[in-house]
PDB file of C-alpha atoms in Angstrom:
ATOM      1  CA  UNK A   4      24.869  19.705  54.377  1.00 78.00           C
ATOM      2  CA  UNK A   5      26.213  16.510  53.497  1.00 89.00           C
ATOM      3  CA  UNK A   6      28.159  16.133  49.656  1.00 88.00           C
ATOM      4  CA  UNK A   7      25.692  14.328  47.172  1.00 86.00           C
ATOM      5  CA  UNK A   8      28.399  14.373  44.368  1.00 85.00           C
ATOM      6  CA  UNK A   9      31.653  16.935  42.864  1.00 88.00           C
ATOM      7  CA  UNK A  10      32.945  17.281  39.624  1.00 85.00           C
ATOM      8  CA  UNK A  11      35.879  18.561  38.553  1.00 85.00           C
ATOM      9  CA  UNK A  12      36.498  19.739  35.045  1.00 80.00           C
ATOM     10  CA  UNK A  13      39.730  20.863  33.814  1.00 72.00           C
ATOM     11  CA  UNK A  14      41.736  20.975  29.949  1.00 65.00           C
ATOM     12  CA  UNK A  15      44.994  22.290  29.208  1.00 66.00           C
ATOM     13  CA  UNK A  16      45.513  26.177  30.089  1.00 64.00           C
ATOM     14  CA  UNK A  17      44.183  27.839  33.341  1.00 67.00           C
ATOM     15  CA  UNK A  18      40.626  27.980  34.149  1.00 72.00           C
ATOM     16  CA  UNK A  19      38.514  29.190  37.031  1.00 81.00           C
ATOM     17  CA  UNK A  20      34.385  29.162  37.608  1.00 80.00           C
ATOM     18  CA  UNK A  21      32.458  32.478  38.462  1.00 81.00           C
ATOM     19  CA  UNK A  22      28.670  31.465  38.292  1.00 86.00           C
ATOM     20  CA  UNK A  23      26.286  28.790  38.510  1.00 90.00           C
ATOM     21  CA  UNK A  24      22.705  28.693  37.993  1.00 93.00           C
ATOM     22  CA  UNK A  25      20.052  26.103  37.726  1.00 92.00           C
ATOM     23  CA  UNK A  26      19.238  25.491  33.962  1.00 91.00           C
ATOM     24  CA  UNK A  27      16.825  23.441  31.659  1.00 87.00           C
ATOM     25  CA  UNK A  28      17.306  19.957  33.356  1.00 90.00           C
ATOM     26  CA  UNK A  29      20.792  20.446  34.408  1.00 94.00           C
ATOM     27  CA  UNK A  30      23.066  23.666  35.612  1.00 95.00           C
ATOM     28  CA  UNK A  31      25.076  26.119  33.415  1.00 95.00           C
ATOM     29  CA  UNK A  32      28.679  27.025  34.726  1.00 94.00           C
ATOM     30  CA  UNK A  33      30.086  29.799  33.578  1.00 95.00           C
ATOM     31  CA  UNK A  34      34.167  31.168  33.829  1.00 92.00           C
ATOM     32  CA  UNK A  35      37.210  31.707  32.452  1.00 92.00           C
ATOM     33  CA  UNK A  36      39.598  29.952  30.470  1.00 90.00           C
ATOM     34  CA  UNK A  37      43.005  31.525  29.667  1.00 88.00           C
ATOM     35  CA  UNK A  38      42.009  34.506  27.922  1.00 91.00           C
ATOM     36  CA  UNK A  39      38.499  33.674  27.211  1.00 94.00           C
ATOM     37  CA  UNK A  40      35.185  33.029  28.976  1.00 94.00           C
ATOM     38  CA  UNK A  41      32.769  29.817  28.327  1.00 95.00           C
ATOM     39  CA  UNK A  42      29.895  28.364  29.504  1.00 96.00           C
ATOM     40  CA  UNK A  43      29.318  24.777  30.221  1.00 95.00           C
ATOM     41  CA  UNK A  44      25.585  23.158  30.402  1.00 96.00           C
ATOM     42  CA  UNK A  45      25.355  19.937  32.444  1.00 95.00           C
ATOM     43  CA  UNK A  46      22.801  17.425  33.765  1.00 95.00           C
ATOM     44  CA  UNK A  47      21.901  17.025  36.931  1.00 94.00           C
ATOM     45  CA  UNK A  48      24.647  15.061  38.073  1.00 93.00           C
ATOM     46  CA  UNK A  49      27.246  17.198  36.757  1.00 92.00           C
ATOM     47  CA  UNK A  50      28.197  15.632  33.648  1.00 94.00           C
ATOM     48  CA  UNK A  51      29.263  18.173  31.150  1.00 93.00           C
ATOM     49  CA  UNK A  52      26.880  18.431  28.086  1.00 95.00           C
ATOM     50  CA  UNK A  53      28.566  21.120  26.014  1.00 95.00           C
ATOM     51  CA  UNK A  54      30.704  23.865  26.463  1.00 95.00           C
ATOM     52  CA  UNK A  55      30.907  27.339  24.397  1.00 95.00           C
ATOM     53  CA  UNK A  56      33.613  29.696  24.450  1.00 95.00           C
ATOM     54  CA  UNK A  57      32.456  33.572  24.304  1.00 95.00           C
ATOM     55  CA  UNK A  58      33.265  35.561  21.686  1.00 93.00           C
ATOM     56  CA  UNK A  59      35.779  33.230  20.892  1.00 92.00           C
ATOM     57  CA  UNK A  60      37.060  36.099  17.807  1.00 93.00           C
ATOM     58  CA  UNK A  61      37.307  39.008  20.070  1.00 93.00           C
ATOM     59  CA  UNK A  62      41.121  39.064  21.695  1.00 93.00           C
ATOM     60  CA  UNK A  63      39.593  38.951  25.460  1.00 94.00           C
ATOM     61  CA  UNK A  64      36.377  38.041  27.153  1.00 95.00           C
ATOM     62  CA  UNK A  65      34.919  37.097  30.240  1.00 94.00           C
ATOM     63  CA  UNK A  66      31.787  36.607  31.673  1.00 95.00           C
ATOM     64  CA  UNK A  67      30.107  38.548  34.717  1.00 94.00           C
ATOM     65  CA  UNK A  68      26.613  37.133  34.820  1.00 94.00           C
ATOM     66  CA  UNK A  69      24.650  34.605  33.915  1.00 96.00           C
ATOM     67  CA  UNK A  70      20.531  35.256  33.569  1.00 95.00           C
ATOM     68  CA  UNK A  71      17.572  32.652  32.216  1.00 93.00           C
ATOM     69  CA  UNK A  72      14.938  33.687  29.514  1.00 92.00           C
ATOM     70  CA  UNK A  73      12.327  31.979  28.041  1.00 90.00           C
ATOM     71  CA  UNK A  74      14.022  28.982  25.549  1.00 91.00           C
ATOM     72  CA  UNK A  75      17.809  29.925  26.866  1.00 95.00           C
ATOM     73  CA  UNK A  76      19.839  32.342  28.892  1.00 96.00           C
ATOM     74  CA  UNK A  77      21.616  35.326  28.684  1.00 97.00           C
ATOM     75  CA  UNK A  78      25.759  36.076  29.288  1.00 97.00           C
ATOM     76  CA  UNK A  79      26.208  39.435  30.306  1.00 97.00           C
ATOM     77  CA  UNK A  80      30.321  40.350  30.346  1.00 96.00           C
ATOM     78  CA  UNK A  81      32.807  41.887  28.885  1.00 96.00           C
ATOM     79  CA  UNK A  82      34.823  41.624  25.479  1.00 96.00           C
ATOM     80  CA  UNK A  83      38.062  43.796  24.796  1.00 95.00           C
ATOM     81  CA  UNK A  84      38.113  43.971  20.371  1.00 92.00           C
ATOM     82  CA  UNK A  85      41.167  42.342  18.353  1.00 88.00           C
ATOM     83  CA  UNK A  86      43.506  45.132  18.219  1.00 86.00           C
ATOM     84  CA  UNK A  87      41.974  46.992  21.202  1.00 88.00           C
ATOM     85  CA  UNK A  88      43.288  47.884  25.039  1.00 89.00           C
ATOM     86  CA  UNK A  89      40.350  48.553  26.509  1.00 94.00           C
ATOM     87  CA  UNK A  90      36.750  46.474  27.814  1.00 95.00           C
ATOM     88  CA  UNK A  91      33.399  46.671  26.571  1.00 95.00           C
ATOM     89  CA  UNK A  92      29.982  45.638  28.236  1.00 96.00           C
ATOM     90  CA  UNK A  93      28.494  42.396  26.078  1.00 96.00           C
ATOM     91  CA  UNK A  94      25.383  40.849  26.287  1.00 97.00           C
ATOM     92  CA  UNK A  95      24.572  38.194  24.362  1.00 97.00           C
ATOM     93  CA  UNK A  96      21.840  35.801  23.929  1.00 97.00           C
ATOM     94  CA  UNK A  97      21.847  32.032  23.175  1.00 97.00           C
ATOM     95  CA  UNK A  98      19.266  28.753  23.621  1.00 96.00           C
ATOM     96  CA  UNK A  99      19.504  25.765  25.264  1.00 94.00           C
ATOM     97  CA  UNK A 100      21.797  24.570  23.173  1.00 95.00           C
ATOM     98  CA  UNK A 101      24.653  27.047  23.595  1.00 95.00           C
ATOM     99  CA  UNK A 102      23.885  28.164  20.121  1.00 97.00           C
ATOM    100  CA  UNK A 103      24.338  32.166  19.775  1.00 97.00           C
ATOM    101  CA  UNK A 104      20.760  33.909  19.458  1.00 97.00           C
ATOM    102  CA  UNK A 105      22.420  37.363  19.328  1.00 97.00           C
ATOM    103  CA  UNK A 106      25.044  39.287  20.608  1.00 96.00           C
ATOM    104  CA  UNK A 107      25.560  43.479  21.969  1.00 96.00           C
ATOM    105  CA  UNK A 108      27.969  46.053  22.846  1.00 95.00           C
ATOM    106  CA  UNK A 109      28.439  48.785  24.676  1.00 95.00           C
ATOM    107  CA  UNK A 110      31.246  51.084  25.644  1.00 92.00           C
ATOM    108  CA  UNK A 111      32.830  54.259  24.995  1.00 90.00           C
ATOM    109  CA  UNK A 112      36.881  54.982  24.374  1.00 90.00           C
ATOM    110  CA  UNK A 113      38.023  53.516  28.029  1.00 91.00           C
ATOM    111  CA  UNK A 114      37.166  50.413  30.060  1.00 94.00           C
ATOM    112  CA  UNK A 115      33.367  49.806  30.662  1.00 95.00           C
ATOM    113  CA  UNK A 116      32.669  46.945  33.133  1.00 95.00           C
ATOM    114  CA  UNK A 117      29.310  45.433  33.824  1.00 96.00           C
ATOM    115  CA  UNK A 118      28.886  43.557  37.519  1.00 96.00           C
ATOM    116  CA  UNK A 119      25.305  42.814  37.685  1.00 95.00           C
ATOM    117  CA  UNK A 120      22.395  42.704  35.765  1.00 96.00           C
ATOM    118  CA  UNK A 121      18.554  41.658  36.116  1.00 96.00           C
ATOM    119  CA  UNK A 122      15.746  40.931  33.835  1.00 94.00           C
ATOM    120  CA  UNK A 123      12.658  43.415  33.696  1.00 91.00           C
ATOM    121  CA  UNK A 124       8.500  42.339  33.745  1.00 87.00           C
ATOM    122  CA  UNK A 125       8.854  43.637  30.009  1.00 87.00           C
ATOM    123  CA  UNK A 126      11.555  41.657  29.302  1.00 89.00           C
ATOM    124  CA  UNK A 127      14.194  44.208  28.942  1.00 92.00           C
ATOM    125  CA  UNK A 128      17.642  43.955  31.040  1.00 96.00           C
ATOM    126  CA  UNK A 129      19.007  46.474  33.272  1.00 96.00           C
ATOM    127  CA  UNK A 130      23.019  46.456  33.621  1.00 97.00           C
ATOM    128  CA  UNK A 131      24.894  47.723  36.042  1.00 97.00           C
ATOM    129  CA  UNK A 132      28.758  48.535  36.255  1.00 97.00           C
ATOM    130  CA  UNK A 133      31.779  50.743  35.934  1.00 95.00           C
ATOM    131  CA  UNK A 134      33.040  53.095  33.503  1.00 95.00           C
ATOM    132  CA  UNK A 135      36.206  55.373  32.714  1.00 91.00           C
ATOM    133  CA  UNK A 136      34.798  56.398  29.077  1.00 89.00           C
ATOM    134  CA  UNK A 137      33.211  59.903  30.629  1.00 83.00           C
ATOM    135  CA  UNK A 138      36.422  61.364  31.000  1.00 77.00           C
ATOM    136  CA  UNK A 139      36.289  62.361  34.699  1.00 76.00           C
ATOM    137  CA  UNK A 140      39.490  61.474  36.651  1.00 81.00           C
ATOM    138  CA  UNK A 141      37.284  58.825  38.916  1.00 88.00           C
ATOM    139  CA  UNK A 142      35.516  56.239  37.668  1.00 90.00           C
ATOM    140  CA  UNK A 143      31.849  56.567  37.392  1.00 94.00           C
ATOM    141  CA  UNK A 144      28.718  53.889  38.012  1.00 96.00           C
ATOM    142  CA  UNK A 145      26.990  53.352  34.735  1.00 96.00           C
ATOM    143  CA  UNK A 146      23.718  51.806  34.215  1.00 96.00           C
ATOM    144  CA  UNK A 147      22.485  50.281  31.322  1.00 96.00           C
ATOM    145  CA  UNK A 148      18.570  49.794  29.988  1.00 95.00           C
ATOM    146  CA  UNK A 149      18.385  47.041  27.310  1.00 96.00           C
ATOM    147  CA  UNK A 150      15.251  46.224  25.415  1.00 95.00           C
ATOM    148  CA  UNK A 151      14.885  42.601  24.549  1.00 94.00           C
ATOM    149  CA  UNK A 152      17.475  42.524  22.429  1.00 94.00           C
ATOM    150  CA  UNK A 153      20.128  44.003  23.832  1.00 95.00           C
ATOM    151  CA  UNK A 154      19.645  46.900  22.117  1.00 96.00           C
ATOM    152  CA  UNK A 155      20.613  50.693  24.218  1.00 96.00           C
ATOM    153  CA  UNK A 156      17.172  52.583  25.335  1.00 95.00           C
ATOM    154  CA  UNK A 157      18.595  54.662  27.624  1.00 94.00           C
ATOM    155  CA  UNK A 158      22.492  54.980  29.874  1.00 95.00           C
ATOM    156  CA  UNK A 159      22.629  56.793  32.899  1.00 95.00           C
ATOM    157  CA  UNK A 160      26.160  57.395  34.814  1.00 94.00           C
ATOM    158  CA  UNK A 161      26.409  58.331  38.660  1.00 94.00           C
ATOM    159  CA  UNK A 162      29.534  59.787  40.008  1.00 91.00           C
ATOM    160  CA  UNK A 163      31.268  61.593  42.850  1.00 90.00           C
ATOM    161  CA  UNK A 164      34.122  63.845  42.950  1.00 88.00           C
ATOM    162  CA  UNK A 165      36.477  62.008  45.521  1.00 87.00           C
ATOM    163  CA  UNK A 166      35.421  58.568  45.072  1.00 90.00           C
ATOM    164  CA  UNK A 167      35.449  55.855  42.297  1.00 92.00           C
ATOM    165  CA  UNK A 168      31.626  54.465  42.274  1.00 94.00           C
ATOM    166  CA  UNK A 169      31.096  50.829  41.123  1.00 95.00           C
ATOM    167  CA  UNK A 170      27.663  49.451  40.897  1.00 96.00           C
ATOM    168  CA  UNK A 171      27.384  45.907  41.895  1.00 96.00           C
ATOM    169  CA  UNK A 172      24.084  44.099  41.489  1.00 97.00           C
ATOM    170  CA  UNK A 173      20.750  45.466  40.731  1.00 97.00           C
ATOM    171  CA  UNK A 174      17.193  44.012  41.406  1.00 96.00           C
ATOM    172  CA  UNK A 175      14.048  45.472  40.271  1.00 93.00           C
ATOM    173  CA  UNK A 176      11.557  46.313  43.072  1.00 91.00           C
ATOM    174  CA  UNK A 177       7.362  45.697  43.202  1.00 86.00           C
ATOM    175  CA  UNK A 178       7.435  49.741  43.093  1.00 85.00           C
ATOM    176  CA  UNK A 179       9.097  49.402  39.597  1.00 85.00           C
ATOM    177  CA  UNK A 180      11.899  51.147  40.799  1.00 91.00           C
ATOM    178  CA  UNK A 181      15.503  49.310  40.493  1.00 94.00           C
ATOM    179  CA  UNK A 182      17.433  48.687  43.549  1.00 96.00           C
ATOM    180  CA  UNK A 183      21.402  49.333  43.133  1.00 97.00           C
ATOM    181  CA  UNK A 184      24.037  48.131  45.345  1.00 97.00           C
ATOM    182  CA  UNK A 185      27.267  50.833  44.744  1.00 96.00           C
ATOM    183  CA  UNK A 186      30.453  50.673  45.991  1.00 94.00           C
ATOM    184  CA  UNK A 187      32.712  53.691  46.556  1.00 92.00           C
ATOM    185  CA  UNK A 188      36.743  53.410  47.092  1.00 88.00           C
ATOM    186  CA  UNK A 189      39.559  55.937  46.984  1.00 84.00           C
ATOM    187  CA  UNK A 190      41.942  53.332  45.463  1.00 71.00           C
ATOM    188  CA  UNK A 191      41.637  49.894  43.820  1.00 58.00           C
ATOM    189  CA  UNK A 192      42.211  47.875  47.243  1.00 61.00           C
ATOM    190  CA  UNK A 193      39.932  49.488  49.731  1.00 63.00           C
ATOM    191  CA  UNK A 194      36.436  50.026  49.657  1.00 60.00           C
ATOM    192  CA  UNK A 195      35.176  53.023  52.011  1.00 81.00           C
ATOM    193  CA  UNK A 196      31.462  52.395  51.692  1.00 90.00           C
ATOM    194  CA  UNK A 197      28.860  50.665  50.207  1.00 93.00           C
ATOM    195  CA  UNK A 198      25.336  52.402  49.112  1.00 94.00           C
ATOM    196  CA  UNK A 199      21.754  51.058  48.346  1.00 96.00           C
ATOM    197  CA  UNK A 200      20.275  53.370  46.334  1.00 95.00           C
ATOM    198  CA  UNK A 201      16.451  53.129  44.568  1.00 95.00           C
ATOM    199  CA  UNK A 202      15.885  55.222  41.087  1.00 93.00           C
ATOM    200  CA  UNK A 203      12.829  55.740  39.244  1.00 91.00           C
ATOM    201  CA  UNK A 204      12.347  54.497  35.073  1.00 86.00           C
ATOM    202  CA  UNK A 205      13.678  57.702  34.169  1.00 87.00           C
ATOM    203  CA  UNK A 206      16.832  57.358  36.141  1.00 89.00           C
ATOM    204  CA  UNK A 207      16.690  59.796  39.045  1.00 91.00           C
ATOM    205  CA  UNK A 208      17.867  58.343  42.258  1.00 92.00           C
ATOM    206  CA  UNK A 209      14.443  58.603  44.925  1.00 95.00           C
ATOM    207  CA  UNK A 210      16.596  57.328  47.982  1.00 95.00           C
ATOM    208  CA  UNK A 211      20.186  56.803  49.159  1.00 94.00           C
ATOM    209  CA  UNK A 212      21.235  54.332  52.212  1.00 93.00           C
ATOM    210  CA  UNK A 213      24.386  53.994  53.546  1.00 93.00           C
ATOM    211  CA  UNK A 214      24.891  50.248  54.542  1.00 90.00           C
ATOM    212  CA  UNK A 215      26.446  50.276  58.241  1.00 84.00           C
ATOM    213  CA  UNK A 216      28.471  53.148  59.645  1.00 79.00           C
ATOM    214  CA  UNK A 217      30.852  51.085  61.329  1.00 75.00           C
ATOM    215  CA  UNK A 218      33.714  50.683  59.400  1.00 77.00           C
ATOM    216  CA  UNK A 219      34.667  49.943  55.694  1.00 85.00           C
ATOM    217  CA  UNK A 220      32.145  47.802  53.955  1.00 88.00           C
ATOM    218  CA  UNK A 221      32.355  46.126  50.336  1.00 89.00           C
ATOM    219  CA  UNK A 222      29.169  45.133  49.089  1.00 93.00           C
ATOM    220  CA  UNK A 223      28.620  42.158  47.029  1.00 93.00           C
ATOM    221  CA  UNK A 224      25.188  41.107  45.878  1.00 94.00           C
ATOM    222  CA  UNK A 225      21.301  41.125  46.728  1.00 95.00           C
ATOM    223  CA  UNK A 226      18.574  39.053  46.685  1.00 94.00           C
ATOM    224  CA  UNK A 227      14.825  39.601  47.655  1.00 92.00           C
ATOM    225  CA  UNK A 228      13.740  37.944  51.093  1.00 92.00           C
ATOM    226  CA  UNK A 229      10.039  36.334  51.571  1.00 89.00           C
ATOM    227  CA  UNK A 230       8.445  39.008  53.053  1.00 88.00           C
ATOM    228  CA  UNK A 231       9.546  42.066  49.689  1.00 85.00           C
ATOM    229  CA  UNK A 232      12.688  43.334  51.719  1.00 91.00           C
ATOM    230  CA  UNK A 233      16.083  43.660  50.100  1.00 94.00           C
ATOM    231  CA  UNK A 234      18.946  41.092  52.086  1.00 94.00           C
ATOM    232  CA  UNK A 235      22.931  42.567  50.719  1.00 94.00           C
ATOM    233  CA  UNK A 236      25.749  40.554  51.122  1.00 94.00           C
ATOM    234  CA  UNK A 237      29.020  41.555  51.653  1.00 92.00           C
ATOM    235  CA  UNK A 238      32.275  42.182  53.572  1.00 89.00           C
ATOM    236  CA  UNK A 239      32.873  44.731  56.242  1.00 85.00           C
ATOM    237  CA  UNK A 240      36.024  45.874  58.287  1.00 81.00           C
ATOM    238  CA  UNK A 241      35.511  47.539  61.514  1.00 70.00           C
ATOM    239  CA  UNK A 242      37.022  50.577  62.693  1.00 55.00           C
ATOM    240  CA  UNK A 243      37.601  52.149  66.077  1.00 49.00           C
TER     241      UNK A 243
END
């Protein structure tokens, strides 16, 4: 537990970091810089090595996840058009050197926000997230299947009639099922349950959990343990 080193990086304007991952010799940092997102790639001491700013010609971006494929990584966010008001998923695809490979959108005529995503054994992506572009008066879970391109094979949305549903993470399971972790709210400040829930290739949910009954819970990531179970993180609030 003891500090080996720290860095701190900073230019004129505010920034803030949202992710870090381990990257070809060296870690890429990812957040948020006035209006924009980057990426920075350093060694393994924490010296910066380049930094990239995403879709530096679209009037907003930021970035939500950060995933590794073979010769570079992916940047899976969100991008608002010049002229626009409203957020689109983006993934995008670049090498090791922060050059772009290629770049994808998806959205409809309202705010679509991804907040996790995972890579597939055939190399597709699977994108999870939020979505007002149905129409309905609560916003709805949408879920993304990208081949390896970023190109749409198939968009499924998930919603309920009293609650907002937000999907959070998603991890792909040895049944070759995907794992989502969903939030439901009433309002944008509390969060009145969190769900795991397990759906097949085509899309249809095959189980639903509810994750503790105690109290208010807000849900926050997943990872897979040693043994093939599924370990969520989160926040809960108890109630009496």
């Amino acid at each position: 537990g003891n500090l080996l080193w720290g860095r701190e990086y900073s230019e004129e304007g505010t920034s803030s970091g949202s992710s870090l991952m381990l990257a070809e010799e060296g870690f890429l940092l990812a957040g948020r810089k006035d209006r924009h997102g980057f990426v920075m790639k350093t060694d393994m001491q924490g010296e910066s090595e380049w930094i990239i700013t995403i879709a530096a010609e679209m009037q907003d971006s930021s970035v939500s996840q950060l995933l590794t494929v073979p010769d570079g990584f992916l940047v899976v966010g969100s991008v608002i058009d010049e002229g626009d008001s409203f957020w689109d998923m983006s993934v995008a695809r670049y090498n090791w050197q922060g050059e772009l490979i290629w770049q994808q959108q998806h959205g409809g005529d309202r705010d679509d926000m991804p907040y996790g995503a995972a890579m597939l054994e055939d190399g597709g992506i699977v994108v999870v997230g939020s979505t007002r572009s149905h129409g309905g008066m609560m916003r709805g879970m949408i879920v993304l299947q990208l081949d390896q391109e970023g190109n749409l094979l198939h968009e499924w949305l998930f919603e309920h009639p009293a609650y907002h549903v937000t999907g959070v993470d998603v991890l792909p399971t040895p049944s070759s099922e995907m794992a989502i972790l969903a939030n439901l709210h009433t309002d944008a400040t509390t969060h009145d349950m969190s769900l795991l829930l397990f759906a097949n290739s085509a899309g249809e949910l095959t189980q639903v959990s509810r994750i503790w009954l105690g109290g208010d819970v807000r849900g926050s990531g997943m990872a897979h343990t040693a043994g093939g179970e599924i370990l969520v993180t989160g926040m809960a609030s108890w109630q009496e």
